Coordinates of C-alpha atoms in Angstrom, one line a residue:
Chain T
M436 CA 0.0 0.0 0.0
D437 CA 2.0 2.9 -1.3
G438 CA 1.2 6.1 0.6
I439 CA 3.1 8.4 -1.7
A440 CA 0.7 8.7 -4.6
P441 CA -2.5 9.1 -2.5
A442 CA -0.7 11.6 -0.3
R443 CA 0.4 13.6 -3.4
R444 CA -3.2 13.7 -4.6
I445 CA -4.4 15.1 -1.2
I446 CA -1.6 17.6 -1.2
D447 CA -2.4 18.8 -4.7
Q448 CA -6.0 19.3 -3.6
A449 CA -4.8 21.2 -0.5
A450 CA -2.6 23.4 -2.7
Q451 CA -5.5 24.2 -5.0
R452 CA -7.8 25.0 -2.0
A453 CA -5.0 27.1 -0.4
A454 CA -4.8 29.1 -3.6
T455 CA -8.6 29.6 -3.6
V456 CA -8.5 30.7 0.1
N457 CA -5.8 33.2 -0.8
E458 CA -7.8 34.5 -3.8
Q459 CA -11.0 34.9 -1.8
T460 CA -9.5 36.5 1.3
G461 CA -6.0 37.9 0.4
Q462 CA -4.6 35.6 3.1
A463 CA -2.7 32.4 2.6
P464 CA -3.5 29.6 5.2
C465 CA -0.9 29.8 8.0
L466 CA 0.4 27.0 10.2
A467 CA 2.3 28.0 13.4
T468 CA 5.0 25.4 14.3
V469 CA 6.2 25.4 17.9
L470 CA 9.4 23.6 18.8
V471 CA 10.9 23.4 22.3
G472 CA 14.6 22.7 22.4
E473 CA 16.8 21.4 19.6
D474 CA 16.3 17.6 19.4
P475 CA 17.7 16.8 16.0
A476 CA 14.9 14.5 14.9
S477 CA 12.3 17.1 15.9
V478 CA 14.2 19.9 14.1
T479 CA 14.2 17.8 11.0
Y480 CA 10.5 16.9 11.3
V481 CA 9.5 20.6 11.7
R482 CA 11.7 21.7 8.9
M483 CA 10.2 19.1 6.6
K484 CA 6.7 20.0 7.5
R485 CA 7.3 23.6 6.9
A486 CA 8.9 22.9 3.5
R487 CA 5.8 20.9 2.5
C488 CA 3.6 23.7 3.6
E489 CA 5.5 26.2 1.5
K490 CA 5.3 24.0 -1.6
A491 CA 1.5 23.8 -1.1
G492 CA 1.1 27.6 -0.7
I493 CA 0.6 27.4 3.1
R494 CA 2.6 30.0 5.1
S495 CA 4.2 28.8 8.3
R496 CA 5.3 30.8 11.3
H497 CA 8.0 29.1 13.3
V498 CA 8.3 29.6 17.1
A499 CA 11.6 28.1 18.5
L500 CA 11.7 28.0 22.2
P501 CA 14.8 27.1 24.4
A502 CA 14.9 23.6 26.0
T503 CA 14.5 25.3 29.4
T504 CA 11.1 26.7 28.6
G505 CA 8.6 25.9 31.3
T506 CA 4.9 24.8 31.0
A507 CA 3.5 28.2 31.9
E508 CA 5.6 30.0 29.2
L509 CA 4.8 27.4 26.6
V510 CA 1.1 27.6 27.4
D511 CA 1.2 31.4 27.1
T512 CA 3.0 31.1 23.7
I513 CA 0.4 28.7 22.4
S514 CA -2.6 30.6 23.8
A515 CA -1.3 33.7 22.0
L516 CA -1.2 31.8 18.7
S517 CA -4.7 30.5 19.5
H518 CA -5.9 34.1 19.7
D519 CA -3.9 35.4 16.7
P520 CA -6.2 35.8 13.7
E521 CA -3.3 35.4 11.3
V522 CA -2.6 31.9 12.5
H523 CA -5.1 29.2 11.3
G524 CA -3.4 26.0 12.5
I525 CA -1.0 25.2 15.4
L526 CA 1.4 22.3 15.6
L527 CA 3.3 21.7 18.8
Q528 CA 6.2 19.3 17.9
H529 CA 6.4 16.6 20.5
P530 CA 7.9 15.2 22.6
V531 CA 8.4 18.5 24.5
G532 CA 10.6 17.2 27.3
P533 CA 9.8 15.6 30.6
H534 CA 9.7 18.8 32.6
I535 CA 6.8 20.2 30.6
D536 CA 3.1 19.3 31.2
E537 CA 2.5 18.3 27.6
R538 CA -1.3 17.9 28.1
A539 CA -1.6 21.5 29.4
A540 CA 0.4 22.7 26.4
F541 CA -1.9 20.7 24.0
E542 CA -5.0 22.0 25.6
A543 CA -3.9 25.6 25.0
I544 CA -4.5 25.0 21.3
A545 CA -7.9 26.3 20.2
P546 CA -10.0 23.4 18.9
E547 CA -10.6 25.1 15.6
K548 CA -6.8 25.5 15.1
D549 CA -6.0 21.9 16.3
V550 CA -4.9 20.7 12.9
D551 CA -2.7 18.1 14.4
G552 CA -5.6 16.6 16.4
V553 CA -3.9 16.5 19.8
T554 CA -6.5 18.2 22.1
T555 CA -9.0 16.3 24.2
R556 CA -11.7 18.0 22.3
S557 CA -10.4 16.6 19.0
F558 CA -10.1 13.2 20.6
A559 CA -13.7 13.3 21.7
A560 CA -14.7 14.5 18.2
M561 CA -13.1 11.5 16.7
S562 CA -14.7 9.2 19.3
F563 CA -18.2 10.6 19.0
G564 CA -18.3 11.6 15.3
L565 CA -18.5 15.3 16.0
N566 CA -17.0 18.1 13.9
G567 CA -13.3 18.4 14.5
F568 CA -9.9 17.5 13.2
A569 CA -8.3 14.0 13.3
S570 CA -4.9 13.3 14.8
C571 CA -2.8 13.3 11.6
T572 CA -1.4 9.8 11.6
P573 CA -4.7 8.1 12.5
G574 CA -6.5 10.4 10.0
G575 CA -3.9 9.5 7.3
I576 CA -4.3 5.8 8.0
V577 CA -8.0 6.0 7.5
R578 CA -7.6 7.9 4.3
L579 CA -5.1 5.3 3.1
L580 CA -7.5 2.5 3.9
E581 CA -10.3 4.3 2.0
H582 CA -7.9 4.9 -0.9
Y583 CA -7.3 1.2 -1.2
D584 CA -11.0 0.4 -0.8
V585 CA -10.5 -1.6 2.4
D586 CA -13.9 -2.2 3.8
L587 CA -13.9 -1.7 7.5
A588 CA -17.5 -2.5 8.5
G589 CA -17.6 -5.6 10.7
K590 CA -13.9 -6.3 10.2
H591 CA -11.8 -7.1 13.2
A592 CA -9.0 -4.5 13.6
A593 CA -6.2 -5.0 16.1
V594 CA -4.5 -1.7 17.1
V595 CA -1.2 -2.5 18.8
G596 CA -0.3 0.5 20.9
R597 CA -2.4 2.9 22.8
S598 CA -0.8 6.3 22.7
A599 CA -2.9 9.4 23.0
I600 CA -2.1 10.7 19.5
L601 CA -1.9 7.4 17.6
G602 CA -3.3 4.2 19.0
K603 CA -6.3 5.5 21.0
P604 CA -7.6 7.9 18.3
L605 CA -7.0 5.4 15.5
G606 CA -9.1 2.8 17.4
M607 CA -11.9 5.3 17.8
L608 CA -11.8 6.3 14.1
L609 CA -12.0 2.6 13.0
L610 CA -14.8 2.0 15.5
A611 CA -16.7 4.9 14.0
R612 CA -16.4 3.1 10.7
N613 CA -18.0 0.0 12.2
A614 CA -14.8 -2.1 12.6
T615 CA -14.6 -4.4 15.7
V616 CA -11.6 -2.9 17.4
T617 CA -9.2 -4.5 19.8
Y618 CA -6.7 -2.4 21.7
C619 CA -3.5 -4.3 22.4
H620 CA -0.5 -3.0 24.3
S621 CA 2.5 -3.9 26.4
H622 CA 0.3 -5.8 29.0
T623 CA -1.5 -7.8 26.4
I624 CA -1.1 -11.5 27.1
D625 CA -0.5 -13.7 24.0
L626 CA -0.5 -10.8 21.5
P627 CA 0.0 -13.1 18.4
S628 CA -3.3 -15.0 19.2
I629 CA -5.1 -11.7 19.0
T630 CA -3.4 -10.2 15.9
R631 CA -3.7 -13.6 14.1
D632 CA -7.5 -13.2 14.5
A633 CA -7.6 -9.7 13.0
D634 CA -8.4 -8.7 9.4
I635 CA -6.5 -5.5 9.9
V636 CA -3.5 -5.1 12.1
V637 CA -2.0 -1.7 12.9
A638 CA 1.4 -1.6 14.5
A639 CA 1.9 1.7 16.5
V640 CA 4.3 0.7 19.3
G641 CA 7.5 2.5 18.4
R642 CA 9.6 -0.7 18.5
P643 CA 11.6 -1.7 15.4
R644 CA 10.4 -4.8 13.6
F645 CA 8.2 -5.7 16.5
L646 CA 5.4 -7.3 14.5
L647 CA 6.4 -10.4 12.6
G648 CA 4.8 -12.4 9.8
D649 CA 3.9 -15.0 12.4
H650 CA 1.6 -12.5 14.1
I651 CA -0.5 -12.0 11.0
K652 CA -3.4 -13.9 9.5
P653 CA -2.8 -14.8 5.8
G654 CA -4.4 -12.1 3.7
A655 CA -4.8 -9.5 6.4
V656 CA -4.2 -5.8 5.9
V657 CA -1.1 -4.6 7.8
I658 CA -0.5 -1.0 8.6
D659 CA 2.9 0.0 9.9
A660 CA 2.6 3.3 11.8
G661 CA 6.0 2.9 13.3
Y662 CA 8.9 5.2 12.4
N663 CA 12.1 4.2 14.2
P664 CA 15.6 5.5 13.8
G665 CA 17.1 4.4 10.5
N666 CA 13.7 4.4 8.6
I667 CA 12.7 1.2 10.3
G668 CA 9.0 0.5 10.9
D669 CA 7.3 -1.5 13.7
V670 CA 6.6 -4.3 11.3
D671 CA 9.2 -6.8 10.0
F672 CA 8.3 -6.2 6.4
E673 CA 10.1 -9.2 5.0
S674 CA 8.2 -11.8 7.0
A675 CA 5.0 -9.9 7.2
S676 CA 4.7 -9.2 3.5
R677 CA 4.7 -12.9 2.8
R678 CA 1.5 -13.3 4.8
A679 CA -0.3 -9.9 4.4
G680 CA -2.8 -9.2 1.6
L681 CA -1.9 -5.6 1.7
I682 CA 0.9 -4.0 3.7
T683 CA 2.4 -0.5 4.0
P684 CA 6.1 0.0 3.5
V685 CA 8.3 2.2 5.7
P686 CA 9.2 4.7 4.4
G687 CA 6.6 5.7 1.9
G688 CA 3.4 4.3 3.6
V689 CA 1.8 6.0 6.5
G690 CA 4.4 8.8 6.8
P691 CA 3.4 10.7 3.6
M692 CA -0.3 10.3 4.5
T693 CA 0.3 11.9 7.9
I694 CA 1.8 15.0 6.4
A695 CA -0.9 15.2 3.7
T696 CA -3.5 15.1 6.5
L697 CA -1.7 17.9 8.3
L698 CA -1.7 20.1 5.2
A699 CA -5.3 19.4 4.2
Q700 CA -6.5 20.1 7.8
T701 CA -4.5 23.4 7.9
V702 CA -6.1 24.6 4.7
D703 CA -9.5 23.4 5.9
A704 CA -9.1 25.3 9.2
A705 CA -8.0 28.5 7.3
A706 CA -11.0 28.2 5.0
Q707 CA -13.4 27.9 7.9
Q708 CA -11.8 30.7 10.0
L709 CA -11.7 33.1 7.1
G710 CA -15.3 32.3 6.0
C711 CA -14.5 31.0 2.5
T712 CA -17.1 29.5 0.3
P713 CA -17.4 25.8 1.2
D714 CA -15.9 23.4 -1.3
E715 CA -17.5 20.0 -1.3
S716 CA -14.9 18.5 -3.6
F717 CA -12.2 19.2 -1.0
P718 CA -11.4 16.0 0.9
H719 CA -12.4 17.1 4.4
F720 CA -11.7 14.6 7.0
R721 CA -15.0 13.7 8.6
S722 CA -14.7 12.1 12.0
N723 CA -18.0 10.3 11.6
Chain N
M1026 CA -21.4 -10.2 42.0
D1027 CA -23.8 -8.5 44.2
G1028 CA -23.7 -4.7 43.7
I1029 CA -25.9 -3.8 46.6
A1030 CA -23.5 -4.2 49.5
P1031 CA -20.5 -2.4 47.9
A1032 CA -22.8 0.4 46.7
R1033 CA -24.1 0.8 50.3
R1034 CA -20.6 1.1 51.5
I1035 CA -19.8 3.8 49.0
I1036 CA -23.0 5.7 49.8
D1037 CA -22.2 5.5 53.5
Q1038 CA -18.8 7.0 52.8
A1039 CA -20.4 9.7 50.6
A1040 CA -22.9 10.5 53.4
Q1041 CA -20.1 10.9 55.9
R1042 CA -18.1 13.1 53.5
A1043 CA -21.3 15.2 52.7
A1044 CA -21.7 15.8 56.5
T1045 CA -18.1 16.9 56.7
V1046 CA -18.5 19.3 53.8
N1047 CA -21.6 20.7 55.5
E1048 CA -19.8 21.2 58.8
Q1049 CA -16.8 22.8 57.2
T1050 CA -18.7 25.2 54.9
G1051 CA -22.2 25.5 56.1
Q1052 CA -23.4 24.1 52.7
A1053 CA -24.6 20.7 51.8
P1054 CA -23.5 19.3 48.5
C1055 CA -26.1 20.0 45.9
L1056 CA -27.0 18.1 42.7
A1057 CA -29.1 19.8 40.1
T1058 CA -31.3 17.4 38.1
V1059 CA -32.7 18.5 34.8
L1060 CA -35.6 16.6 33.1
V1061 CA -37.1 17.4 29.8
G1062 CA -40.6 16.1 29.3
E1063 CA -42.4 13.5 31.3
D1064 CA -41.3 10.2 30.1
P1065 CA -42.4 7.9 32.9
A1066 CA -39.2 5.9 33.2
S1067 CA -37.1 9.1 33.3
V1068 CA -39.4 10.6 35.9
T1069 CA -38.9 7.5 38.0
Y1070 CA -35.1 7.5 37.6
V1071 CA -34.8 11.2 38.6
R1072 CA -37.1 10.7 41.6
M1073 CA -35.1 7.7 42.7
K1074 CA -31.8 9.5 42.3
R1075 CA -33.1 12.5 44.3
A1076 CA -34.4 10.3 47.1
R1077 CA -30.9 8.6 47.4
C1078 CA -29.3 12.0 47.4
E1079 CA -31.5 13.2 50.2
K1080 CA -30.8 10.1 52.3
A1081 CA -27.1 10.8 51.9
G1082 CA -27.3 14.4 53.0
I1083 CA -27.0 15.7 49.4
R1084 CA -29.5 18.4 48.5
S1085 CA -31.0 18.3 45.1
R1086 CA -32.5 21.0 42.9
H1087 CA -34.9 19.8 40.3
V1088 CA -35.5 21.6 37.0
A1089 CA -38.5 20.2 35.1
L1090 CA -38.8 21.5 31.5
P1091 CA -41.6 20.9 29.1
A1092 CA -41.2 18.3 26.3
T1093 CA -41.3 21.2 23.9
T1094 CA -38.1 22.8 25.2
G1095 CA -35.6 23.5 22.4
T1096 CA -31.8 23.1 22.4
A1097 CA -31.0 26.7 23.0
E1098 CA -33.3 27.0 26.0
L1099 CA -31.9 23.8 27.5
V1100 CA -28.4 24.9 26.9
D1101 CA -29.2 28.2 28.7
T1102 CA -30.7 26.4 31.6
I1103 CA -27.7 24.2 32.0
S1104 CA -25.2 27.0 31.6
A1105 CA -27.0 28.9 34.4
L1106 CA -26.6 25.9 36.6
S1107 CA -22.9 25.6 35.6
H1108 CA -22.4 29.2 36.8
D1109 CA -24.5 28.9 40.0
P1110 CA -22.1 28.6 43.0
E1111 CA -24.9 26.8 45.0
V1112 CA -25.0 23.9 42.5
H1113 CA -22.0 21.4 42.7
G1114 CA -23.1 18.7 40.3
I1115 CA -25.4 18.6 37.2
L1116 CA -27.3 15.7 35.9
L1117 CA -29.2 15.9 32.6
Q1118 CA -31.5 12.9 32.5
H1119 CA -31.3 11.4 29.1
P1120 CA -32.7 10.6 26.5
V1121 CA -33.8 14.2 26.0
G1122 CA -35.9 13.7 22.9
P1123 CA -34.9 13.7 19.2
H1124 CA -35.5 17.4 18.6
I1125 CA -32.8 18.4 21.0
D1126 CA -29.0 18.4 20.3
E1127 CA -28.1 16.2 23.3
R1128 CA -24.4 16.8 22.7
A1129 CA -24.8 20.6 22.9
A1130 CA -26.8 20.2 26.1
F1131 CA -24.1 17.9 27.7
E1132 CA -21.3 20.3 26.7
A1133 CA -23.0 23.1 28.6
I1134 CA -22.2 21.3 31.8
A1135 CA -19.1 22.7 33.4
P1136 CA -16.4 20.0 33.6
E1137 CA -16.0 20.3 37.4
K1138 CA -19.8 19.8 37.8
D1139 CA -20.0 16.9 35.3
V1140 CA -20.7 14.3 38.0
D1141 CA -22.5 12.1 35.5
G1142 CA -19.5 12.0 33.3
V1143 CA -21.2 12.9 30.0
T1144 CA -19.1 15.8 28.6
T1145 CA -16.4 15.3 26.0
R1146 CA -13.9 16.6 28.6
S1147 CA -14.8 13.8 31.0
F1148 CA -14.5 11.2 28.2
A1149 CA -11.0 12.4 27.4
A1150 CA -10.2 12.4 31.1
M1151 CA -11.2 8.8 31.3
S1152 CA -9.3 8.0 28.1
F1153 CA -6.1 9.8 29.0
G1154 CA -6.0 9.3 32.8
L1155 CA -6.6 13.0 33.5
N1156 CA -8.4 14.5 36.5
G1157 CA -12.1 14.3 35.9
F1158 CA -15.3 12.4 36.7
A1159 CA -16.2 9.0 35.2
S1160 CA -19.5 8.2 33.5
C1161 CA -21.5 6.7 36.3
T1162 CA -22.2 3.3 35.0
P1163 CA -18.6 2.6 33.7
G1164 CA -17.2 4.1 36.9
G1165 CA -19.6 1.9 38.9
I1166 CA -18.5 -1.2 36.9
V1167 CA -14.8 -0.6 37.5
R1168 CA -15.5 0.0 41.2
L1169 CA -17.4 -3.3 41.3
L1170 CA -14.6 -5.2 39.6
E1171 CA -12.2 -3.7 42.1
H1172 CA -14.5 -4.7 45.0
Y1173 CA -14.4 -8.3 43.8
D1174 CA -10.6 -8.2 43.2
V1175 CA -10.9 -8.9 39.5
D1176 CA -7.5 -8.4 38.1
L1177 CA -7.7 -6.5 34.9
A1178 CA -4.1 -6.2 33.7
G1179 CA -3.5 -8.2 30.6
K1180 CA -7.0 -9.7 30.7
H1181 CA -9.1 -9.7 27.5
A1182 CA -12.2 -7.6 28.0
A1183 CA -15.0 -7.6 25.4
V1184 CA -17.3 -4.6 25.7
V1185 CA -20.5 -5.3 23.7
G1186 CA -22.0 -1.9 22.9
R1187 CA -20.4 1.4 22.1
S1188 CA -22.6 4.2 23.3
A1189 CA -21.0 7.5 24.3
I1190 CA -21.9 7.2 28.0
L1191 CA -21.5 3.4 28.5
G1192 CA -19.5 1.3 26.1
K1193 CA -17.0 3.8 24.9
P1194 CA -16.0 5.2 28.3
L1195 CA -16.0 1.8 29.9
G1196 CA -13.6 0.4 27.3
M1197 CA -11.3 3.4 28.0
L1198 CA -11.4 2.8 31.7
L1199 CA -10.6 -0.9 31.3
L1200 CA -7.8 0.0 28.9
A1201 CA -6.3 2.4 31.4
R1202 CA -6.2 -0.5 33.8
N1203 CA -4.2 -2.5 31.3
A1204 CA -6.9 -4.8 30.0
T1205 CA -6.8 -5.7 26.3
V1206 CA -10.1 -4.3 25.2
T1207 CA -12.3 -5.3 22.2
Y1208 CA -15.2 -3.1 21.3
C1209 CA -18.0 -5.2 19.8
H1210 CA -21.3 -3.8 18.4
S1211 CA -24.1 -4.4 15.9
H1212 CA -21.8 -4.7 12.9
T1213 CA -19.5 -7.2 14.6
I1214 CA -19.2 -10.4 12.6
D1215 CA -19.4 -13.6 14.7
L1216 CA -19.8 -11.9 18.1
P1217 CA -19.7 -15.3 20.0
S1218 CA -16.2 -16.1 18.7
I1219 CA -15.0 -12.8 20.2
T1220 CA -16.8 -12.9 23.5
R1221 CA -15.8 -16.6 24.0
D1222 CA -12.2 -15.5 23.9
A1223 CA -12.7 -12.9 26.6
D1224 CA -11.9 -13.1 30.3
I1225 CA -14.4 -10.3 31.0
V1226 CA -17.5 -9.7 29.0
V1227 CA -19.6 -6.6 29.5
A1228 CA -23.1 -6.4 27.9
A1229 CA -24.2 -2.9 27.3
V1230 CA -26.4 -3.1 24.3
G1231 CA -29.9 -2.4 25.6
R1232 CA -31.4 -5.7 24.3
P1233 CA -33.1 -8.0 26.7
R1234 CA -31.3 -11.3 27.3
F1235 CA -29.0 -10.6 24.3
L1236 CA -25.9 -12.4 25.6
L1237 CA -26.3 -16.1 26.1
G1238 CA -24.3 -18.7 28.1
D1239 CA -23.0 -20.0 24.8
H1240 CA -21.3 -16.6 24.2
I1241 CA -19.2 -17.0 27.3
K1242 CA -15.9 -18.7 28.1
P1243 CA -16.2 -21.0 31.1
G1244 CA -15.0 -19.1 34.2
A1245 CA -15.3 -15.6 32.6
V1246 CA -16.5 -12.6 34.5
V1247 CA -19.8 -11.3 33.1
I1248 CA -21.1 -7.8 33.7
D1249 CA -24.6 -7.1 32.7
A1250 CA -25.0 -3.3 32.2
G1251 CA -28.4 -3.7 30.6
Y1252 CA -31.5 -2.5 32.1
N1253 CA -34.5 -3.2 30.0
P1254 CA -38.2 -2.8 30.8
G1255 CA -39.4 -5.4 33.3
N1256 CA -36.0 -5.4 35.2
I1257 CA -34.5 -7.5 32.5
G1258 CA -30.8 -7.3 31.7
D1259 CA -28.8 -7.7 28.5
V1260 CA -27.6 -11.1 29.7
D1261 CA -29.6 -14.3 29.8
F1262 CA -28.7 -14.9 33.5
E1263 CA -29.9 -18.5 33.5
S1264 CA -27.6 -19.8 30.8
A1265 CA -24.8 -17.4 31.4
S1266 CA -24.5 -18.1 35.2
R1267 CA -23.9 -21.8 34.4
R1268 CA -20.7 -20.8 32.5
A1269 CA -19.5 -17.6 34.2
G1270 CA -17.1 -17.5 37.1
L1271 CA -18.6 -14.3 38.4
I1272 CA -21.7 -12.6 37.1
T1273 CA -23.8 -9.6 38.0
P1274 CA -27.5 -10.0 38.6
V1275 CA -30.2 -7.6 37.3
P1276 CA -31.4 -5.9 39.4
G1277 CA -28.9 -5.5 42.2
G1278 CA -25.7 -5.6 40.2
V1279 CA -24.5 -2.7 38.1
G1280 CA -27.5 -0.4 38.9
P1281 CA -26.7 0.3 42.6
M1282 CA -23.1 0.9 41.7
T1283 CA -24.1 3.5 39.1
I1284 CA -26.1 5.5 41.7
A1285 CA -23.4 5.2 44.3
T1286 CA -20.9 6.6 41.8
L1287 CA -23.2 9.5 41.1
L1288 CA -23.5 10.3 44.8
A1289 CA -19.8 9.9 45.5
Q1290 CA -18.9 12.1 42.6
T1291 CA -21.4 14.8 43.6
V1292 CA -19.9 15.0 47.1
D1293 CA -16.4 15.0 45.7
A1294 CA -17.4 17.9 43.3
A1295 CA -18.8 19.9 46.2
A1296 CA -15.8 19.3 48.4
Q1297 CA -13.5 20.5 45.6
Q1298 CA -15.6 23.5 44.7
L1299 CA -16.0 24.6 48.3
G1300 CA -12.3 24.1 49.1
C1301 CA -12.8 21.5 51.8
T1302 CA -9.8 19.8 53.4
P1303 CA -8.9 16.8 51.2
D1304 CA -9.9 13.4 52.6
E1305 CA -7.7 10.6 51.3
S1306 CA -9.9 7.9 52.8
F1307 CA -12.8 9.0 50.6
P1308 CA -13.1 6.7 47.6
H1309 CA -12.4 9.2 44.8
F1310 CA -12.8 7.8 41.4
R1311 CA -9.4 8.0 39.7
S1312 CA -9.5 7.9 36.0
N1313 CA -5.9 6.7 35.7

């Protein structure tokens, strides 16, 4: 399941929509990126996201804070962006460091600017099918499954990993699409017996080559949401690809869809905030 | 798994704590109950909840609205209660009727007064282990499992039903306690094959005697969260009790725990809002 081509299509649509927003309002959509400290991987991610924005006609405003920044200061910075009418989306690059209350920082993002889908309001929106933005990786995975016409209704999906921005929201999005969803994690006893029952397996644990071919039912759909150092996924592609019906590569699978979702949601947020004419052909992410 | 005795214990503790709150502040905890229309079952539920409050030293303030009440009016009523310093907890009896946007009404409840655990903020709190109140039935079920020393870590729990105030939050509470959680529902293919794999099965579908003994692994823990007309649960007690290791009856199982949780959370909300001395012996519900 190549993610590059469908991601490109979404980004093209986002770029078109961004141009329309600019024409209608004289303002380009603007994503604020907030980075605390100088973790090299985070610096790279943010730089890459900003470059993709620029190519799609989305402005970005970068806020670089020193590693010593405290929770209160970070919350103030994000709140100011939430109130700034020139900013339409806010991305706080995580992790933010153990001395910061990440949840407090996330919650300072206004729901209508939460294009990365990290607030509790966005999580509830995904869970209850309300208006709101998806967490980008789960949203990208669901778009990818739709692109490959993977029918979710009634299918058994095993989500391995339960983080607040990946496993948990993804399970809720799959559940909203009528999959039977099992959340597995580090305490799960006999993980293979569960994943081998599943029609769809999503690996989202952050451990390189954690999921093996032996974990997978022949013909199952395997989504690798892992991204470990050295471009290594959470799935052992070699053994898993011999069993899976469909499988995402790393890189080039989930990753591009994550970024495409971020861009599409930023443009969507700008269009909404600036009161643009609705565009039904634009691929809004619908939580429900 | 009798729920009456553990519920009584929680209610006794809530009554003691309510008396302390009253002594320290000159104010008794107060629950506002809001009822739209005159559905006989809802009238009975609200009357029963208010009677239990009174017995525990919790005041209640009842707001009865005509069945014709619209969303805006209901939201205004609830917002006023959210801002009223004499009200510490708010319960909107549901269902509220199809012409009302129930979600909008729920969201008008201030999070610190959401003692019934129906807001999106409370759902996220249960999901992410943040401070907040539990939905009463899920919270009551978890307390019941704790009372009977049912170890959840690593166990496979099948939650049958995915409503916003029962199945979904319950799954999140079980997941937070390290169970492997499967959400099943009306689209699930071959439900018995999933429930027969589970160490803990929760029936929360609202269909009388829906879950049969044949659905259950010998020795499993069976929780019947159903409450259908005629005091009939979602589990066929006769066949299920022959297979289950532990099973809740209806009535006298989950129901009393639900009310006990409502009372305990109301007292807890009042103590917090009135700035009472913390009482660590009080059985706070902790989401995480």
